[in-house]
Tab-separated table of C-alpha atoms in Angstrom:
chain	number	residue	atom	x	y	z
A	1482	UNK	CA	-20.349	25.515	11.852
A	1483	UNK	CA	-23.186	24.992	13.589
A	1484	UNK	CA	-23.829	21.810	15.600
A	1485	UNK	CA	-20.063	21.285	15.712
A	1486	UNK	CA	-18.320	18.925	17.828
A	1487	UNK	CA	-14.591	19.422	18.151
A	1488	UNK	CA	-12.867	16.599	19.216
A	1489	UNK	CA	-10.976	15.888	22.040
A	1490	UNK	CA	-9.601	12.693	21.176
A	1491	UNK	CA	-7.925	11.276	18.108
A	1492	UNK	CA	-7.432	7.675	17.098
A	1493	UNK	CA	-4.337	8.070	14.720
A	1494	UNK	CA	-3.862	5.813	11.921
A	1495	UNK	CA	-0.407	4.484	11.376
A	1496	UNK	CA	0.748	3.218	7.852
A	1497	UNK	CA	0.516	6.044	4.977
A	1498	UNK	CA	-0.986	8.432	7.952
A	1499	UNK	CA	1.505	9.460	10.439
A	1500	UNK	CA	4.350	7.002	8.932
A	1501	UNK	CA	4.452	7.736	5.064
A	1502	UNK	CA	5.227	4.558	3.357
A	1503	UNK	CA	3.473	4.920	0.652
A	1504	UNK	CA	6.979	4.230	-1.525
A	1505	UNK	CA	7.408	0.871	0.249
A	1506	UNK	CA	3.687	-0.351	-0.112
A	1507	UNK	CA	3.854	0.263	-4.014
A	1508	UNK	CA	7.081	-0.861	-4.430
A	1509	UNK	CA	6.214	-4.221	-2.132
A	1510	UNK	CA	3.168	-4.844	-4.365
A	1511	UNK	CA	5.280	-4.587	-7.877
A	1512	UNK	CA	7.754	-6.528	-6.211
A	1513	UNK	CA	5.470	-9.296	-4.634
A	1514	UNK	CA	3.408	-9.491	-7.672
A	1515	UNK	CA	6.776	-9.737	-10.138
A	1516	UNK	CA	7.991	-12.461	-7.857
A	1517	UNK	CA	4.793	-14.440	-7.744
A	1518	UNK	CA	4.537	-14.554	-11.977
A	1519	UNK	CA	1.361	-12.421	-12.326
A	1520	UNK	CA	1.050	-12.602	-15.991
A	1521	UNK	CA	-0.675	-9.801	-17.629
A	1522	UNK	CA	0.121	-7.493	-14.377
A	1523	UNK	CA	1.553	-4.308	-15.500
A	1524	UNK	CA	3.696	-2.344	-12.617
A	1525	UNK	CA	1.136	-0.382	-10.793
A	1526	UNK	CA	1.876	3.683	-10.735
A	1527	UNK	CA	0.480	5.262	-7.099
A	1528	UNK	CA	-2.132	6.860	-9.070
A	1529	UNK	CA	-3.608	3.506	-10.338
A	1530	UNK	CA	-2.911	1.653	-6.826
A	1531	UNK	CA	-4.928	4.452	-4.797
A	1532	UNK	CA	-7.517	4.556	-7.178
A	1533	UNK	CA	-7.821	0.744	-6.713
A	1534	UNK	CA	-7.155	0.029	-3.245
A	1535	UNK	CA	-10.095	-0.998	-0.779
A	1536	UNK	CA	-10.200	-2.944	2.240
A	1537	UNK	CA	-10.525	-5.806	2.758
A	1538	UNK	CA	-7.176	-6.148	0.936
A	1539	UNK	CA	-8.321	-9.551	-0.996
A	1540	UNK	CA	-10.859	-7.029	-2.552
A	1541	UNK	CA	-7.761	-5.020	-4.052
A	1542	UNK	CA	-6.155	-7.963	-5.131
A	1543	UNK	CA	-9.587	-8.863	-6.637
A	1544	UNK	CA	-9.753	-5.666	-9.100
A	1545	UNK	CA	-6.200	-6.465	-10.038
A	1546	UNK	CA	-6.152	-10.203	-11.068
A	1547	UNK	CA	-9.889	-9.837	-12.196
A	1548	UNK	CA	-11.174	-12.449	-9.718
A	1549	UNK	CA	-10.875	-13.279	-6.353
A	1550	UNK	CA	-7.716	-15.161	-5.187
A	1551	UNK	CA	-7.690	-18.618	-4.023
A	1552	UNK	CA	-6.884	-18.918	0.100
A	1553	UNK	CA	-3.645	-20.584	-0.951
A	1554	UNK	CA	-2.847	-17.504	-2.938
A	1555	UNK	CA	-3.578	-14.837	-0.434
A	1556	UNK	CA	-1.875	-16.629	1.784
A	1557	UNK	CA	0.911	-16.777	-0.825
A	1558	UNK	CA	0.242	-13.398	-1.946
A	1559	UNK	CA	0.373	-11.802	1.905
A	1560	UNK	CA	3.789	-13.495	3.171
A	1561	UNK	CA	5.405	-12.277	0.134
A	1562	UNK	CA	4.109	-8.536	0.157
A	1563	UNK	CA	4.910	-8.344	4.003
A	1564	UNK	CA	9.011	-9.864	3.378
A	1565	UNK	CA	9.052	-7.197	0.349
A	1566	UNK	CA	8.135	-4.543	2.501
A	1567	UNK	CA	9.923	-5.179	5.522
A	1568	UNK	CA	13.013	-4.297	3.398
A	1569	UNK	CA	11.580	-1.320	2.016
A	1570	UNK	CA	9.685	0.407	4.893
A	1571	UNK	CA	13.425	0.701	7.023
A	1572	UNK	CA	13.843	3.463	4.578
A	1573	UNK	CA	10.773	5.440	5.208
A	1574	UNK	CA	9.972	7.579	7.907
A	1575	UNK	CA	7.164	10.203	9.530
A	1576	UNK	CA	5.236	12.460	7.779
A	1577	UNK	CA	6.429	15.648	7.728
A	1578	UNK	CA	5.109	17.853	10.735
A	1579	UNK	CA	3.642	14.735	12.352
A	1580	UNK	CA	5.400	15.249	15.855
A	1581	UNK	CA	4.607	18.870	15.873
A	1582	UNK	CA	0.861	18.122	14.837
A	1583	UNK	CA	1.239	15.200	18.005
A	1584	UNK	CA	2.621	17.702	20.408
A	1585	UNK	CA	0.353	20.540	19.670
A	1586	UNK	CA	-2.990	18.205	20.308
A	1587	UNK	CA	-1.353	17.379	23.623
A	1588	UNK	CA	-0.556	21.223	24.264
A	1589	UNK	CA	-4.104	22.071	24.339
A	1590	UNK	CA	-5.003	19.194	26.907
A	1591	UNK	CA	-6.348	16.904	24.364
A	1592	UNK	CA	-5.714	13.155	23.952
A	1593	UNK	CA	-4.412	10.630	21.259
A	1594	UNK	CA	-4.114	7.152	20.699
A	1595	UNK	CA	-2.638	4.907	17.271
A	1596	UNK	CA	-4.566	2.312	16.047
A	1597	UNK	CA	-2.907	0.378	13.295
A	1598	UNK	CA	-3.475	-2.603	11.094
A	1599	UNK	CA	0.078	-3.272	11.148
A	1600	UNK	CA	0.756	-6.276	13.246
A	1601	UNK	CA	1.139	-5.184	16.998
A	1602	UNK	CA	5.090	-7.238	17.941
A	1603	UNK	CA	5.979	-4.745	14.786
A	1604	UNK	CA	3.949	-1.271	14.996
A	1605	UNK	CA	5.208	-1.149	19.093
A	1606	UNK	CA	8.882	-1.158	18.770
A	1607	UNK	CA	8.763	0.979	15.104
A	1608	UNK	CA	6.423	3.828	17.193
A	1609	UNK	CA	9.332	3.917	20.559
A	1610	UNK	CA	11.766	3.981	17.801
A	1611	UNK	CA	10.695	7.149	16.290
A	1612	UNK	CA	10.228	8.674	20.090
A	1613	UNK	CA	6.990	8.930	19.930
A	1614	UNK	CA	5.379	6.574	22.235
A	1615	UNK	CA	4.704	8.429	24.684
A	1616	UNK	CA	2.747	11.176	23.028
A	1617	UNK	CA	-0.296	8.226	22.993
A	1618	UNK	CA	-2.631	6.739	25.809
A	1619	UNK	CA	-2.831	3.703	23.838
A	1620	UNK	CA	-0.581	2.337	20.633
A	1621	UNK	CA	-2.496	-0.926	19.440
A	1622	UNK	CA	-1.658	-2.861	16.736
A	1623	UNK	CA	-3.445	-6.598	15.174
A	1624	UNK	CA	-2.848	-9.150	16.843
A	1625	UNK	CA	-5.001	-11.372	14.532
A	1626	UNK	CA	-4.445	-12.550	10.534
A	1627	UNK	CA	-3.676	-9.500	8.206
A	1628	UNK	CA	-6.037	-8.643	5.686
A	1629	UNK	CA	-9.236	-7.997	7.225
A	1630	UNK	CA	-11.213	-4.329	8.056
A	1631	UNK	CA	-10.793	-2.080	10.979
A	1632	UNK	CA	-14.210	-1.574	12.513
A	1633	UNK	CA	-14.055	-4.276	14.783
A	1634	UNK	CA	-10.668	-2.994	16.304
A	1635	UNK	CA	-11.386	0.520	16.556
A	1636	UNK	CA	-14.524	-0.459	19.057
A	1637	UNK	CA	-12.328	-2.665	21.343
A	1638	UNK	CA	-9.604	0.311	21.240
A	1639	UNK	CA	-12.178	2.772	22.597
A	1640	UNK	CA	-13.593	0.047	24.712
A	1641	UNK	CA	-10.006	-0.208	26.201
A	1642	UNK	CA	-10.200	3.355	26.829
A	1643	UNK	CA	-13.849	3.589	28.313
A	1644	UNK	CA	-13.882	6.430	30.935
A	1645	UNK	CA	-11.292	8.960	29.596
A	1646	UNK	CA	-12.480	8.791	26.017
A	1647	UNK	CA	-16.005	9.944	24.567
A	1648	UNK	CA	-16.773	8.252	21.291
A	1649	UNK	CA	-19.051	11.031	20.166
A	1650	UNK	CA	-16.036	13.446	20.460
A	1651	UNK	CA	-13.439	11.160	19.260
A	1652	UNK	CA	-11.978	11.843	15.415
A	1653	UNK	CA	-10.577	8.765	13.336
A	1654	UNK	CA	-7.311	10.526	11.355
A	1655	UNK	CA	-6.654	7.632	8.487
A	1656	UNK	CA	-5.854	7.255	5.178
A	1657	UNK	CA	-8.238	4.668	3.918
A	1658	UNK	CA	-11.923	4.731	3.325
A	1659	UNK	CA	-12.523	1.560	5.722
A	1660	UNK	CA	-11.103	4.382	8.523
A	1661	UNK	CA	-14.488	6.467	8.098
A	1662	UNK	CA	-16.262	3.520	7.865
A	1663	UNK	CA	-14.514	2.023	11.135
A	1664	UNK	CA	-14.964	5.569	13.054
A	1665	UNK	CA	-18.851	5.242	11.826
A	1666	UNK	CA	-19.113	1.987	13.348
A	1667	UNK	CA	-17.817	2.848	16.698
A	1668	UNK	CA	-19.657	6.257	17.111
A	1669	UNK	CA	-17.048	8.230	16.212
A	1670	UNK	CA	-16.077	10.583	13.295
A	1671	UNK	CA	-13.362	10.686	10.640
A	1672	UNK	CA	-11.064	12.622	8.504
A	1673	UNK	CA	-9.578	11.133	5.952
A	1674	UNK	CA	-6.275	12.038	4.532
A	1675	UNK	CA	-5.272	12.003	0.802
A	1676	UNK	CA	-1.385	11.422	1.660
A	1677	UNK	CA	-1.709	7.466	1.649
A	1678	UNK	CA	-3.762	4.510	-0.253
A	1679	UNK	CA	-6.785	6.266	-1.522
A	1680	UNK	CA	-6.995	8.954	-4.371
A	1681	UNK	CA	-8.628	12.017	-3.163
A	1682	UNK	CA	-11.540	11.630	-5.445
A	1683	UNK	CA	-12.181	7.245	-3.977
A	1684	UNK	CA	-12.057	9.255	-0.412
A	1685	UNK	CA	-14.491	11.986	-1.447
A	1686	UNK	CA	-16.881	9.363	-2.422
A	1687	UNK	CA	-17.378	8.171	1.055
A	1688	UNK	CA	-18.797	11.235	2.109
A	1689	UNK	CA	-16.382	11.854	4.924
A	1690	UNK	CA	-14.096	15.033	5.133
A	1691	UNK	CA	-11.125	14.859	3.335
A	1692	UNK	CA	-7.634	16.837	4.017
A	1693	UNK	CA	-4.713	16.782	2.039
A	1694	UNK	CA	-2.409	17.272	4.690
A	1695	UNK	CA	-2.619	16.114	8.587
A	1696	UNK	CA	-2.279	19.972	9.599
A	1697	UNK	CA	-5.491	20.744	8.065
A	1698	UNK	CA	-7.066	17.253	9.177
A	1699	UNK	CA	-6.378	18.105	12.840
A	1700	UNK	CA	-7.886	21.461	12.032
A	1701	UNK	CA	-10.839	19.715	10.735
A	1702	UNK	CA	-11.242	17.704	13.524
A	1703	UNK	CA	-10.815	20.335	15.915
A	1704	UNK	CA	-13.470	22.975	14.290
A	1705	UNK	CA	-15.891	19.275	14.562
A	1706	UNK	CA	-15.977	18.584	11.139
């Protein structure tokens, strides 16, 4: 392709990108939502919750309940999803191939970081437990209230690594649309991958590349796509 860029860094995202948990986000919803009384709420399938979910998350809750929820009730809403899916993301684990896709970027003298929306005291100890920790320059997690977008933290996370990363060849691997938009923001680029909250077609809407596994993401970012 001409004009390409290949990257030599990538900003990983974490939940439903290199940890699949997509079972214990859907089944946290149902069971949040069932808990809470939602009348009228029929169990979401993963086809229906990708092909609703956007960011920021009180927009998702928005298309479900057909209005926008009260700050008691995302507050409400939040606690509950998060105690649901502690219990069910201990079951989950990496994607398949993740840690060969890590060590392969690393191989070729390339660099990595995670960036997650997953609260930081939480994403830390769940990355060393999977062994992984030390395939990143950076693991970052929020420190602030859940719920909001990612642009703002992807720009301090390059910011923290000013000097050893270039933005312009830096690749945002995520499964979310607000990734693209958060790699756009920064002066970065994105692929976005189909294995987590988004349906394929919501993520080829954004006009960002789109892989449908991280193998041929990393590809994609490599060739500078």
């Amino acid at each position: 392709m001409s004009g390409a860029i290949p990257a030599r860094h990538l900003v990983w995202d974490w939940n439903g990108t290199l940890f699949h948990d997509m079972d214990a986000v859907l089944g946290a919803t149902n069971a949040a939502f069932a808990e809470l009384g939602m009348d009228g709420l029929d169990p979401l399938t993963l086809d229906r919750y990708r092909e609703l979910y956007r960011v920021p998350v009180t927009a998702f809750y928005e298309a479900l309940l057909g209005r926008a929820p009260t700050p008691g009730e995302w507050e409400l809403m939040d606690g509950t999803f998060q105690r649901h899916y502690a219990r069910e993301s201990v079951r989950c684990g990496l994607t398949a191939g993740a840690v060969e896709l890590l060590d392969g970027w690393l191989a070729a003298g390339r660099s990595q970081s995670l960036l997650s929306m997953y609260g930081h005291e939480e994403l830390v100890p769940l990355v060393k437990g999977f062994g992984i920790a030390d395939r990143f320059v950076r693991v970052q997690g929020r420190t602030g209230p859940s719920g909001g977008g990612k642009a703002d933290h992807l720009v301090r996370h390059l910011a923290a690594l000013a000097g050893d990363v270039d933005p312009a060849r830096t690749v945002v691997i995520g499964d979310a649309a607000d990734d693209g938009h958060a790699a756009r923001a920064a002066g970065a680029r994105a692929v976005l991958y189909t294995g987590g909250s988004h349906s394929r077609a919501s993520l080829a809407r954004t006009g960002f590349p789109v892989a449908d596994s991280l193998a041929d993401a990393v590809a994609l970012a490599a060739a500078g796509n």
